[in-house]
Tab-separated table of C-alpha atoms in Angstrom:
chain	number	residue	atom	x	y	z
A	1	UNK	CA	64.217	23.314	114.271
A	2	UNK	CA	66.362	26.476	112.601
A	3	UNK	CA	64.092	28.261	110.330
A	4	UNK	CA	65.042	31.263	108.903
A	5	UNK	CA	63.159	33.963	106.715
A	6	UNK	CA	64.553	36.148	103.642
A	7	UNK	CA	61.976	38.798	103.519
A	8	UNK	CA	60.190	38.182	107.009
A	9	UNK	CA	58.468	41.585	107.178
A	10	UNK	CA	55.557	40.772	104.705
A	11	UNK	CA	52.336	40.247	105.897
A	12	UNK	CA	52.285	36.636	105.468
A	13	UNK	CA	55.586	36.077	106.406
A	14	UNK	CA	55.799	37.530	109.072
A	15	UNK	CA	52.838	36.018	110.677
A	16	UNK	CA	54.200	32.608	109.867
A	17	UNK	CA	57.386	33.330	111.613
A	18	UNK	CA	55.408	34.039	114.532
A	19	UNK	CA	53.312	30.477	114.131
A	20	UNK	CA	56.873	28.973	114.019
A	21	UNK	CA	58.417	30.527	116.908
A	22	UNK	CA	55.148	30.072	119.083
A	23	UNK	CA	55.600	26.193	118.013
A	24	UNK	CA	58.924	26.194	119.529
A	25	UNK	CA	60.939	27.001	116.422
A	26	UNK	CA	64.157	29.031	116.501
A	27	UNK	CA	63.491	31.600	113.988
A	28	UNK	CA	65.430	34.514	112.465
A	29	UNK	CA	64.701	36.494	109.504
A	30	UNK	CA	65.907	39.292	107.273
A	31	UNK	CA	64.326	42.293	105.157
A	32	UNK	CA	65.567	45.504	103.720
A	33	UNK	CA	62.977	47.333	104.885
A	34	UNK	CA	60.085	46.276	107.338
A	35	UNK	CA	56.725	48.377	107.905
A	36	UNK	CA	54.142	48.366	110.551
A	37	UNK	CA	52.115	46.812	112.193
A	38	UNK	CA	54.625	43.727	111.166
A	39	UNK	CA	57.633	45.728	113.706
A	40	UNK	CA	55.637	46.097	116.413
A	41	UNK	CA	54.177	41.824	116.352
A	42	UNK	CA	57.831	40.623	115.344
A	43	UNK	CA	60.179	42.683	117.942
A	44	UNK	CA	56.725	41.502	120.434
A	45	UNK	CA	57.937	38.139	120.333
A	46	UNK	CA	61.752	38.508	120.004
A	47	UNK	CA	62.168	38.200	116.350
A	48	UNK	CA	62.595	41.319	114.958
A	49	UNK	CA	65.887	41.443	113.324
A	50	UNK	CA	68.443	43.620	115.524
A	51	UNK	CA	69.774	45.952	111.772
A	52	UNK	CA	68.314	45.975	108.176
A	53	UNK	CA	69.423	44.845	105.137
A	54	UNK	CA	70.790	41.615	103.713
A	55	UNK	CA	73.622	39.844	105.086
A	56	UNK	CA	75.207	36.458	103.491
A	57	UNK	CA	77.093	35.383	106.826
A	58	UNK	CA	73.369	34.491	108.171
A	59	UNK	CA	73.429	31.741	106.484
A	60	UNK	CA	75.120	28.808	107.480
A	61	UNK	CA	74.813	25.177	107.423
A	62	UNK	CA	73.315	24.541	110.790
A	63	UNK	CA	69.666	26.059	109.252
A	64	UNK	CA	67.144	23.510	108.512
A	65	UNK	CA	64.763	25.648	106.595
A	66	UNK	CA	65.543	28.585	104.972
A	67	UNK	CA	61.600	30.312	103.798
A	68	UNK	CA	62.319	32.646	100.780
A	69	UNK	CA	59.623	35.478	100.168
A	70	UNK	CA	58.407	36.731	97.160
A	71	UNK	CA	59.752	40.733	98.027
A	72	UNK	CA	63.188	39.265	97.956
A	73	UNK	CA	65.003	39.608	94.533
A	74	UNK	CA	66.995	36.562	92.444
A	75	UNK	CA	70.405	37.866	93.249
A	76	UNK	CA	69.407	38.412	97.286
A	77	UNK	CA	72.847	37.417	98.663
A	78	UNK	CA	71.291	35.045	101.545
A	79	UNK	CA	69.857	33.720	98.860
A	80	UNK	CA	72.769	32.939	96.974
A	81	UNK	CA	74.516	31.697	99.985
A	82	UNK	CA	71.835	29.537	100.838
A	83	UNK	CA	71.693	27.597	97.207
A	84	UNK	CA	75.689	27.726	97.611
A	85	UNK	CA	75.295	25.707	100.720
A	86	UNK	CA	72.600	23.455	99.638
A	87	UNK	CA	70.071	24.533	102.027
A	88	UNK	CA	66.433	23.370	101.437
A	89	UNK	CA	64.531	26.599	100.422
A	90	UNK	CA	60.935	26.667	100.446
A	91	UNK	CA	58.309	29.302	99.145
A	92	UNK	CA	55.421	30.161	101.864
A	93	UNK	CA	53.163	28.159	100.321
A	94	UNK	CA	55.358	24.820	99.901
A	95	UNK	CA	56.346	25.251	103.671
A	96	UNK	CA	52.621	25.969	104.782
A	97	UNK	CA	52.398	22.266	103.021
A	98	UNK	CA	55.127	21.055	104.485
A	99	UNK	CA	53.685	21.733	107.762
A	100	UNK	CA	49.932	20.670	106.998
A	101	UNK	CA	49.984	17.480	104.633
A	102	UNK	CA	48.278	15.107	107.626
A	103	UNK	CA	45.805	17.592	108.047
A	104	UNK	CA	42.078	18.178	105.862
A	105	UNK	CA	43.277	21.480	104.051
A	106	UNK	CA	40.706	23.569	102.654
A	107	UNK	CA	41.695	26.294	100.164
A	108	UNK	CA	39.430	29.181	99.121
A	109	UNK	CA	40.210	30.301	95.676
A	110	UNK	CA	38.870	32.897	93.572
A	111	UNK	CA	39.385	36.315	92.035
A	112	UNK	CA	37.552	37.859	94.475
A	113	UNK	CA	36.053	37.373	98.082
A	114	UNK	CA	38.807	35.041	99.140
A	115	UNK	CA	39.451	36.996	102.619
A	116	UNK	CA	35.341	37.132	103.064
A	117	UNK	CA	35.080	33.424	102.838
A	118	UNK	CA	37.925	32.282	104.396
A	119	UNK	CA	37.017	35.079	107.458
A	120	UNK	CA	33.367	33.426	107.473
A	121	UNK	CA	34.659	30.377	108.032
A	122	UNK	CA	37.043	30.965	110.692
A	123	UNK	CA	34.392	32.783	112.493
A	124	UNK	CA	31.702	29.532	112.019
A	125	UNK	CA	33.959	27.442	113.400
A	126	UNK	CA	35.578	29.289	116.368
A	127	UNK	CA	32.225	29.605	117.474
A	128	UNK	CA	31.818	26.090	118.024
A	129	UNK	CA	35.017	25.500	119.891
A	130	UNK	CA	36.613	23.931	116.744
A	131	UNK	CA	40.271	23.304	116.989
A	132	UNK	CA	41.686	24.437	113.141
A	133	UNK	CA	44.539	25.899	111.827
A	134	UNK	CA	44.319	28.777	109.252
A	135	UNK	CA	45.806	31.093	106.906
A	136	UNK	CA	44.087	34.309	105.931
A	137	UNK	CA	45.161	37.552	104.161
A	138	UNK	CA	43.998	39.582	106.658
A	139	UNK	CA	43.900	40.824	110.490
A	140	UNK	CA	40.333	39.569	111.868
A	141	UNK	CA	38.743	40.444	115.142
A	142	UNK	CA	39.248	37.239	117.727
A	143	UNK	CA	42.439	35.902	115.789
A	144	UNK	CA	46.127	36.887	117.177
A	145	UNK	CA	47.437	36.635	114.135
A	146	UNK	CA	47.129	35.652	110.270
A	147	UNK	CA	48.764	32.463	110.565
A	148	UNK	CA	48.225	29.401	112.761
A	149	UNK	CA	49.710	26.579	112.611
A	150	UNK	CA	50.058	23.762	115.383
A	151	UNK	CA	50.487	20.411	115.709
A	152	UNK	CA	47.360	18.994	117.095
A	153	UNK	CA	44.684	20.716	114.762
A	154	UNK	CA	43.138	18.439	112.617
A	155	UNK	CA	42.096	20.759	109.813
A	156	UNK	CA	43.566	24.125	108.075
A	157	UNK	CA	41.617	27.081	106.691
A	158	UNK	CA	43.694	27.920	103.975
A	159	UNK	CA	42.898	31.577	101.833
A	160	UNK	CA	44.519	30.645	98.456
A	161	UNK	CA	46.317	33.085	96.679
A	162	UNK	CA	46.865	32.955	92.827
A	163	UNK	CA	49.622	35.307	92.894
A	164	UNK	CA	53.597	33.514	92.839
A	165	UNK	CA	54.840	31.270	95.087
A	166	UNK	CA	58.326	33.342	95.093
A	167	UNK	CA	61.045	34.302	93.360
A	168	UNK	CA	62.309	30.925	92.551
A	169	UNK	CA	59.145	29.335	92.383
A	170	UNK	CA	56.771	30.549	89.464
A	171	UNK	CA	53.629	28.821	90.562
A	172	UNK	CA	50.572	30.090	91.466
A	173	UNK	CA	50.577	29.489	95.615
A	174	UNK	CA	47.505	28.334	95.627
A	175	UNK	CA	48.148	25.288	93.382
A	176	UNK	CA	51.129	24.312	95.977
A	177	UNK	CA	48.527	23.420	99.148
A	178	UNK	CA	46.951	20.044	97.262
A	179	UNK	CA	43.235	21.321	98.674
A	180	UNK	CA	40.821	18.062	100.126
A	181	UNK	CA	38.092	20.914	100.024
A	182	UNK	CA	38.634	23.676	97.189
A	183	UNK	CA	36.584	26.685	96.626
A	184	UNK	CA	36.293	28.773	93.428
A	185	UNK	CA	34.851	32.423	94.002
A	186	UNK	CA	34.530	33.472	90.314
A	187	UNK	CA	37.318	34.553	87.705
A	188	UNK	CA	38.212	37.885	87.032
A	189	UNK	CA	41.027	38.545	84.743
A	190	UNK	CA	43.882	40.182	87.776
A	191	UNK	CA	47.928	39.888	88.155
A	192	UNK	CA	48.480	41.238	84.562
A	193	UNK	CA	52.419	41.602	85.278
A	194	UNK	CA	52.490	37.835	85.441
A	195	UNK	CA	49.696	36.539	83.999
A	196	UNK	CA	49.521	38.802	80.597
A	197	UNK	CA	46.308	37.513	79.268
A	198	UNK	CA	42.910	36.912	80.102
A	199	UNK	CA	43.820	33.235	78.946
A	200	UNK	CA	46.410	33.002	80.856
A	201	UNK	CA	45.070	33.881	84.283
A	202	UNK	CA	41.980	31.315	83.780
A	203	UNK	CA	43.968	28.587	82.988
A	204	UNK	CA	45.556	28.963	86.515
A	205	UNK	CA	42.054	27.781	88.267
A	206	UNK	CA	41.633	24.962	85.832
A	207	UNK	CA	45.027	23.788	86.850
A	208	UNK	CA	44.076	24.350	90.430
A	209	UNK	CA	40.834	21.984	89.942
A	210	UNK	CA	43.629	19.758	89.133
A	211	UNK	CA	45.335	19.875	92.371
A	212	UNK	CA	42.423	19.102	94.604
A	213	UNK	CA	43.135	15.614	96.411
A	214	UNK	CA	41.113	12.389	94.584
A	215	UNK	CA	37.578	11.791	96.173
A	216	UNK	CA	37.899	15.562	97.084
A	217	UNK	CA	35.557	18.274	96.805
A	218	UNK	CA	35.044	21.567	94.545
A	219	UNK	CA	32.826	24.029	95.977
A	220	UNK	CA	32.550	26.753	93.003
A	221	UNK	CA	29.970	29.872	92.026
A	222	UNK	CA	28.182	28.488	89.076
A	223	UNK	CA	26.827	32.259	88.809
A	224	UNK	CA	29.989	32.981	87.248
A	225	UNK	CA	29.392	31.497	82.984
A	226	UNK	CA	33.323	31.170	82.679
A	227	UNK	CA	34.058	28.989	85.588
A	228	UNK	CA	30.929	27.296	85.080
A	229	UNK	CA	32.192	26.085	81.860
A	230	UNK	CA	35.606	25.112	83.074
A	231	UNK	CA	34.362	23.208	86.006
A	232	UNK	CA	31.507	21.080	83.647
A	233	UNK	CA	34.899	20.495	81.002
A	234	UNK	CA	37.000	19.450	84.293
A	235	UNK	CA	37.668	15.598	84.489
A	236	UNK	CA	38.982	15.727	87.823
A	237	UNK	CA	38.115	13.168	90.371
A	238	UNK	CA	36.346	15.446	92.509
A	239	UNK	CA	32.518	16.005	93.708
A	240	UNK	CA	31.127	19.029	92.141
A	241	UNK	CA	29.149	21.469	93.955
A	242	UNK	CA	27.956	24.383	92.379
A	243	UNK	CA	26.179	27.999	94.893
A	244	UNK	CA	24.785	31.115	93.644
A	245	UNK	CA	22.998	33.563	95.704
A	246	UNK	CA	20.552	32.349	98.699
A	247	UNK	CA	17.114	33.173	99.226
A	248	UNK	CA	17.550	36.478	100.652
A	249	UNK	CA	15.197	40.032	102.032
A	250	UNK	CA	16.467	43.626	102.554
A	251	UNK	CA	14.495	45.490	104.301
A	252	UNK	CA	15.331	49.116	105.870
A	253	UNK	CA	18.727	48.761	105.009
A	254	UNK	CA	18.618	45.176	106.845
A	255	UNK	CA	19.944	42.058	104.964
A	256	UNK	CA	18.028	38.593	106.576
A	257	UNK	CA	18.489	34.797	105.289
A	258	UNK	CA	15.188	33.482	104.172
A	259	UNK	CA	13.423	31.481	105.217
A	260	UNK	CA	14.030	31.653	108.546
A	261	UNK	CA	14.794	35.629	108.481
A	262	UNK	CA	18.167	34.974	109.980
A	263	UNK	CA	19.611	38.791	110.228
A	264	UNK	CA	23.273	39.529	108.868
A	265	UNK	CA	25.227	42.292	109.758
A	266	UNK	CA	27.032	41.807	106.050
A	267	UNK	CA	25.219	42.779	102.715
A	268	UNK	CA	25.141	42.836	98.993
A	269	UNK	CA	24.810	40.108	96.370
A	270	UNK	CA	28.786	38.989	96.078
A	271	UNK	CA	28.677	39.113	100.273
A	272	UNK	CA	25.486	36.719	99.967
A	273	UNK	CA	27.618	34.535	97.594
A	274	UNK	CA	30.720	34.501	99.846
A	275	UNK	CA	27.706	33.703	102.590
A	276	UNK	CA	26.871	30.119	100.572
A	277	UNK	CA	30.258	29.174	99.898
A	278	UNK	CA	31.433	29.337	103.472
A	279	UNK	CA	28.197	27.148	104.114
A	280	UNK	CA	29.082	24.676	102.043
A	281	UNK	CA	32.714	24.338	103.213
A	282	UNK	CA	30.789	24.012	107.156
A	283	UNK	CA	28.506	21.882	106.033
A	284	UNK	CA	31.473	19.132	104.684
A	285	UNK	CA	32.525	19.833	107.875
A	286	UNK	CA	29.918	18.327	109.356
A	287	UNK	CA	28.091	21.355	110.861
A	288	UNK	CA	24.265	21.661	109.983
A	289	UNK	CA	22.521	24.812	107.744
A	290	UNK	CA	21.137	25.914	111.001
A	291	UNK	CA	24.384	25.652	112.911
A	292	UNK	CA	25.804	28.102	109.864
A	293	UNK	CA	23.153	30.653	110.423
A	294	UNK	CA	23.530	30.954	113.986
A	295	UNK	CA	27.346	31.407	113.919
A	296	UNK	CA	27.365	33.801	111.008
A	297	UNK	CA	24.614	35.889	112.137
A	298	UNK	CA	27.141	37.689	114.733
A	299	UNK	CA	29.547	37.943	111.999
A	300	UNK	CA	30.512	41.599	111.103
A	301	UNK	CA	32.597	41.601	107.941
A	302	UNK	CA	36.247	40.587	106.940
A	303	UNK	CA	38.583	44.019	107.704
A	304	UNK	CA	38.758	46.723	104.945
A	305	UNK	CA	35.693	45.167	103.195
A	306	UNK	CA	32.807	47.386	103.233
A	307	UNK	CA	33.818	48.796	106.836
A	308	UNK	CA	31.917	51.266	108.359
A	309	UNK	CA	33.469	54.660	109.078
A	310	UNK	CA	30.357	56.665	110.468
A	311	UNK	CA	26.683	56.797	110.043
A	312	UNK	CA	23.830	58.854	111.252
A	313	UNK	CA	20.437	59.044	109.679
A	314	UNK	CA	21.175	60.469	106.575
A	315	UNK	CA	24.554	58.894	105.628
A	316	UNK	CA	26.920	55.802	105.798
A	317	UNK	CA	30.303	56.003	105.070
A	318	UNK	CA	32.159	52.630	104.000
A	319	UNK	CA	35.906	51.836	103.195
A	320	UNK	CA	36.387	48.802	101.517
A	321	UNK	CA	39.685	47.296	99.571
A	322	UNK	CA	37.493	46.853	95.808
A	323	UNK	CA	39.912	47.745	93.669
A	324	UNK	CA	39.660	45.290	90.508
A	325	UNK	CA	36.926	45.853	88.109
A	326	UNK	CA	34.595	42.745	89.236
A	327	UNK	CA	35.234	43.868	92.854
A	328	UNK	CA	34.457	47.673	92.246
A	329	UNK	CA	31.277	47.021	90.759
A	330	UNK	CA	29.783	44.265	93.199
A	331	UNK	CA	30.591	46.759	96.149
A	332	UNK	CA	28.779	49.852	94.320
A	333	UNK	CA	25.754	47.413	93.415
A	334	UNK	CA	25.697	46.166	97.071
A	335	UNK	CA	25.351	49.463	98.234
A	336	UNK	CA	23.089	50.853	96.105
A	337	UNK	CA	20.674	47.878	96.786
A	338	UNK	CA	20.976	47.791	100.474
A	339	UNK	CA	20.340	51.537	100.397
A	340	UNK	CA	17.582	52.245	97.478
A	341	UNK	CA	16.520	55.536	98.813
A	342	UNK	CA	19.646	56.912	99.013
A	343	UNK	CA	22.234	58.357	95.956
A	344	UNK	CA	25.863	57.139	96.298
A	345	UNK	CA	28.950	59.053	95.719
A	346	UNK	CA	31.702	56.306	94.965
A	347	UNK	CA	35.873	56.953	95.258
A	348	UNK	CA	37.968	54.444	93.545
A	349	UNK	CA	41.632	55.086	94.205
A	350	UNK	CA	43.431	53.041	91.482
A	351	UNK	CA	46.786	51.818	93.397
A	352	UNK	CA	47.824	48.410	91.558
A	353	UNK	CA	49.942	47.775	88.850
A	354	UNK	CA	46.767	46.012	86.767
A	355	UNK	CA	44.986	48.802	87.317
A	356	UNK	CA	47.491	51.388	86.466
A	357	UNK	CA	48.281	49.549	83.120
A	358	UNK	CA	47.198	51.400	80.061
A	359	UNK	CA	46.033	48.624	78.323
A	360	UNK	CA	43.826	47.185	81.283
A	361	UNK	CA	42.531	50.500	82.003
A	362	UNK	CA	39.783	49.405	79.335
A	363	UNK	CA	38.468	46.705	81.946
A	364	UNK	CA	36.802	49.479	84.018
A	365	UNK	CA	33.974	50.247	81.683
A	366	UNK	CA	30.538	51.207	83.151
A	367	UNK	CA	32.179	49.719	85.987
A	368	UNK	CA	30.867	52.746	88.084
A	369	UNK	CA	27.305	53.331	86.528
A	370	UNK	CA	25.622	52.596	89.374
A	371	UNK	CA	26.764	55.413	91.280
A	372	UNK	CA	25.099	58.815	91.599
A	373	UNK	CA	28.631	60.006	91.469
A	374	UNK	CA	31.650	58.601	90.677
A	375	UNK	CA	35.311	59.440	91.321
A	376	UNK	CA	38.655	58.471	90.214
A	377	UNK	CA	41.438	59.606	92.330
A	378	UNK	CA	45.074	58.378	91.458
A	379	UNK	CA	47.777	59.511	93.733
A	380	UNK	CA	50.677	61.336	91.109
A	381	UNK	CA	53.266	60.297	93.607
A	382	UNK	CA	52.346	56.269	92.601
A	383	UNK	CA	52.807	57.139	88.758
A	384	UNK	CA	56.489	57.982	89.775
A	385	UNK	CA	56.933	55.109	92.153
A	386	UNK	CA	55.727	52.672	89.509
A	387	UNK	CA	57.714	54.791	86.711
A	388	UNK	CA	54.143	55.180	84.536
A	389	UNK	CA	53.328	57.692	82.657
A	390	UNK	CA	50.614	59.853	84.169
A	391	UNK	CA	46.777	59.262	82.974
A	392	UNK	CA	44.760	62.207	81.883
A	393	UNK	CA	41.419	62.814	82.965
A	394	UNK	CA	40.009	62.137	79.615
A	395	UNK	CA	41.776	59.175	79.640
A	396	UNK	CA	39.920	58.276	82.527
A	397	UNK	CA	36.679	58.705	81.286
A	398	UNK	CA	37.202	57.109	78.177
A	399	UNK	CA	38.029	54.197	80.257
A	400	UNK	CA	35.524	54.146	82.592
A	401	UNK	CA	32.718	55.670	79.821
A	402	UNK	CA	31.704	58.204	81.721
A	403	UNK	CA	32.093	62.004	80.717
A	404	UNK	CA	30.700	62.988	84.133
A	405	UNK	CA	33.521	61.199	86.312
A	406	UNK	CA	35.709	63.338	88.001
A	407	UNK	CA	39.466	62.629	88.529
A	408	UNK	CA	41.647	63.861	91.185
A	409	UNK	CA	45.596	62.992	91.473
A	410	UNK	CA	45.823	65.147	94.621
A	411	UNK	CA	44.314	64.126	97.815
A	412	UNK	CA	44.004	67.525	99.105
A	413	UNK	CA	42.015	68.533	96.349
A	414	UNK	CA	39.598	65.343	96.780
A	415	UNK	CA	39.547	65.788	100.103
A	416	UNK	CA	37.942	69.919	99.301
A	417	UNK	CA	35.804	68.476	96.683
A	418	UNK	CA	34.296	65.674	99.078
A	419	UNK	CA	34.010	68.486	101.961
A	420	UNK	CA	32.121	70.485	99.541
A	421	UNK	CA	29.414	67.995	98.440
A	422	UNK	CA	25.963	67.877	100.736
A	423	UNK	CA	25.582	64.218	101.824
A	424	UNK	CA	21.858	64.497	102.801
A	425	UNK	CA	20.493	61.119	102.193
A	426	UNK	CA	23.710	59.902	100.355
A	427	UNK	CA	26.332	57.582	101.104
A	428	UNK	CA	30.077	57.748	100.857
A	429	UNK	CA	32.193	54.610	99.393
A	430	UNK	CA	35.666	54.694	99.738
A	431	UNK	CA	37.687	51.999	97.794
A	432	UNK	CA	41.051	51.221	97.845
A	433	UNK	CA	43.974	49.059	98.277
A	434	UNK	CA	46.118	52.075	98.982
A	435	UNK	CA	45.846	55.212	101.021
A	436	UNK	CA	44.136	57.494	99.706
A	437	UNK	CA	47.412	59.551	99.656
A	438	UNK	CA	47.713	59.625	103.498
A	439	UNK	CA	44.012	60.943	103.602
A	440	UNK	CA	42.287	60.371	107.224
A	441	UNK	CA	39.298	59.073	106.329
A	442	UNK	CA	37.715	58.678	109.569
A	443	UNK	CA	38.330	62.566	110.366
A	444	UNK	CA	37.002	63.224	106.787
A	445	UNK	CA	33.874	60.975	107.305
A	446	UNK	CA	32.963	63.106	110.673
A	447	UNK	CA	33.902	66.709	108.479
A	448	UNK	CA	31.042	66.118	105.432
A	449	UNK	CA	28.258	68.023	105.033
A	450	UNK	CA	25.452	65.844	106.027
A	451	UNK	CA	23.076	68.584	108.060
């Protein structure tokens, strides 16, 4: 089997190439431009193309499968050539299909805590020897890669993305799978250069409900009043089953299951959520409640969310990847209640194109009140990259409806301001998609003031 990729370096491509050429595939690819760490894993296993750039005469009529990514524009000219040529072109998602429709595919769905789920999962069943396939947005401790994808597994784990399925292909990618086992995290208006209302975005999950097999299953949070409503409107031929938060205890900063005080190493109410969904998925796949909380016990978190930088016995410093309003507030709140005796200075670094919108700006209100202290930081380099017109710190704070914010759009002058703050019995929370503006936050976590 030829397969080749336009756009291999993203994340998920890239790690699908590498599923493909572990099965025995001949793969190639293409990109303009191609960024760590997906270099280093490509040129690992021989697929790393030789120059850059875009070149038609890579296409020819001997490919089977040409796999188009979204980073790759409409008039890409291996594009061109390939719909010249009559080449079947798929999206990632319609290939992932392709290559899974014999097997039980579950697909976690959801504004938010997709990657958490999916990860506690994965880990559930690789602790019990399970033999599964996957597909998950990001690198987790035990897994090679981000992408598996084999013959013999009888079952995929399948993180389902709401964002397009490419260039060519408007669809959400998550309605392309056909789920047997669908979960719904919440809704959470996101993706406002595609989906332009709030309208809009929602109607995405109730067509998803729709693409679940017959005689399937729809795992959802009924916790969350909008999707609650959609999913007792849906008519779909599917069984129903609605999670909200378990029975739960924190004590001395230590989250534990009740009632059989099973200890987590994870925390906060929208963790606790993502804790019940995952169960649910294990337990229609035939593994007991108590077979759950023994495997997820020993699991530590899915990377970037809430990751721990430092402690000692006065301070914890987290990174996580919050950056939507729904996210940013469940990570402060999770904090806050894990740590009660403790204040919380919280960072938000706003890095997406939602949340660098004007008119979605509005979203983030009180979406910070919980801290002691909160922070904007916006790096002024992304405002010219993204060709925006700079926000002004009242601007800021009207948003967010807060007077006492603070906004920063230079790292080196957060980084002084953070320095300069006495972290005594207070915690640090980093969030970001981005950067930070090329801060290191692991050298800044060990440089605050916390004696």
């Amino acid at each position: 089997m030829r397969v080749h990729f336009i756009a291999i370096g993203g994340s998920a491509m890239h790690n699908l190439a590498i599923a493909l050429h572990k099965k025995g595939y001949q793969v190639t690819g293409s990109d303009d431009v191609i960024f760590e760490p997906s270099v280093s894993r490509l040129a690992r296993h021989g697929i790393l193309p030789e120059k850059m750039g875009w070149d038609a005469s890579r296409i020819t009529t001997d490919l089977e499968v040409v796999i188009l990514g979204m980073h790759a524009l409409l008039d890409n000219p291996e594009l061109l050539k390939a719909q010249e040529l009559g080449l079947k072109i798929y999206s990632y998602p319609e290939y992932i299909y392709e290559q899974t429709k014999d097997k039980l595919r579950v697909v976690i769905g959801g504004s938010h805590g997709k990657t958490t789920i999916t990860s506690m999962i994965l880990h559930v069943l690789n602790y019990y020897n399970r033999d599964f396939d996957y597909l998950v947005g990001a690198q987790l401790a035990g897994f090679d890669t981000m992408v598996k994808v084999t013959d013999a597994a009888p079952l995929i784990i399948i993180e389902g993305d709401e964002y397009l399925a490419s260039p060519i292909d408007r669809r959400p990618k998550f309605h392309l799978y056909k789920a047997n086992i669908g979960v719904i995290s919440g809704i959470a208006w996101d993706h406002i250069n595609v989906f332009p209302t709030f309208e809009d975005y929602t109607r995405q999950f109730d067509l998803f409900i729709d693409t679940i097999q017959p005689g399937g299953k729809l795992i959802y949070c009924k916790e969350d009043e909008e999707l609650n409503q959609m999913v007792l409107k849906s008519t779909a031929n599917v069984e129903k089953i609605g999670y909200e938060i378990p029975q739960h205890e924190v004590k001395d900063g230590i989250t534990s299951l009740l009632p059989d005080h099973t200890v987590l190493n994870v925390f906060g109410n929208h963790n606790l959520m993502n804790l019940n969904a995952a169960r649910l998925v294990c337990n229609a796949l035939d593994l007991t409640d108590e077979q759950f909380n023994l495997a997820i016990s020993s699991f530590t978190g899915a990377a970037k969310r809430l990751e721990l930088l430092s402690k000692n016995d006065q301070t914890n410093v987290y990174k996580d990847f919050a950056h939507s309003p729904s996210k940013l507030r469940a990570t402060i709140q999770a904090v806050k209640t894990q740590f009660t005796e403790r204040k919380l200075v919280a960072c938000i670094e706003l890095h997406t194109f939602s949340s660098l919108n004007k008119d979605f700006l509005a979203q983030y209100a009180d979406t910070m009140i919980a801290a002691d202290r909160a922070i904007v930081y916006i790096d002024e380099k992304t405002f010219e990259h993204k060709r925006i017109k700079p926000f002004s710190k009242s601007e800021v704070q009207t948003a967010f409806q807060s007077k006492e914010l603070q906004f920063f759009n230079n790292s080196d002058e957060l980084k002084d301001y953070l320095l300069g703050l006495n972290f005594i019995g207070t915690n640090l929370l980093l969030m970001s998609s981005g950067n930070f503006g090329g801060l290191d936050l692991v050298k800044l976590a060990r440089e605050l003031n916390t004696k």
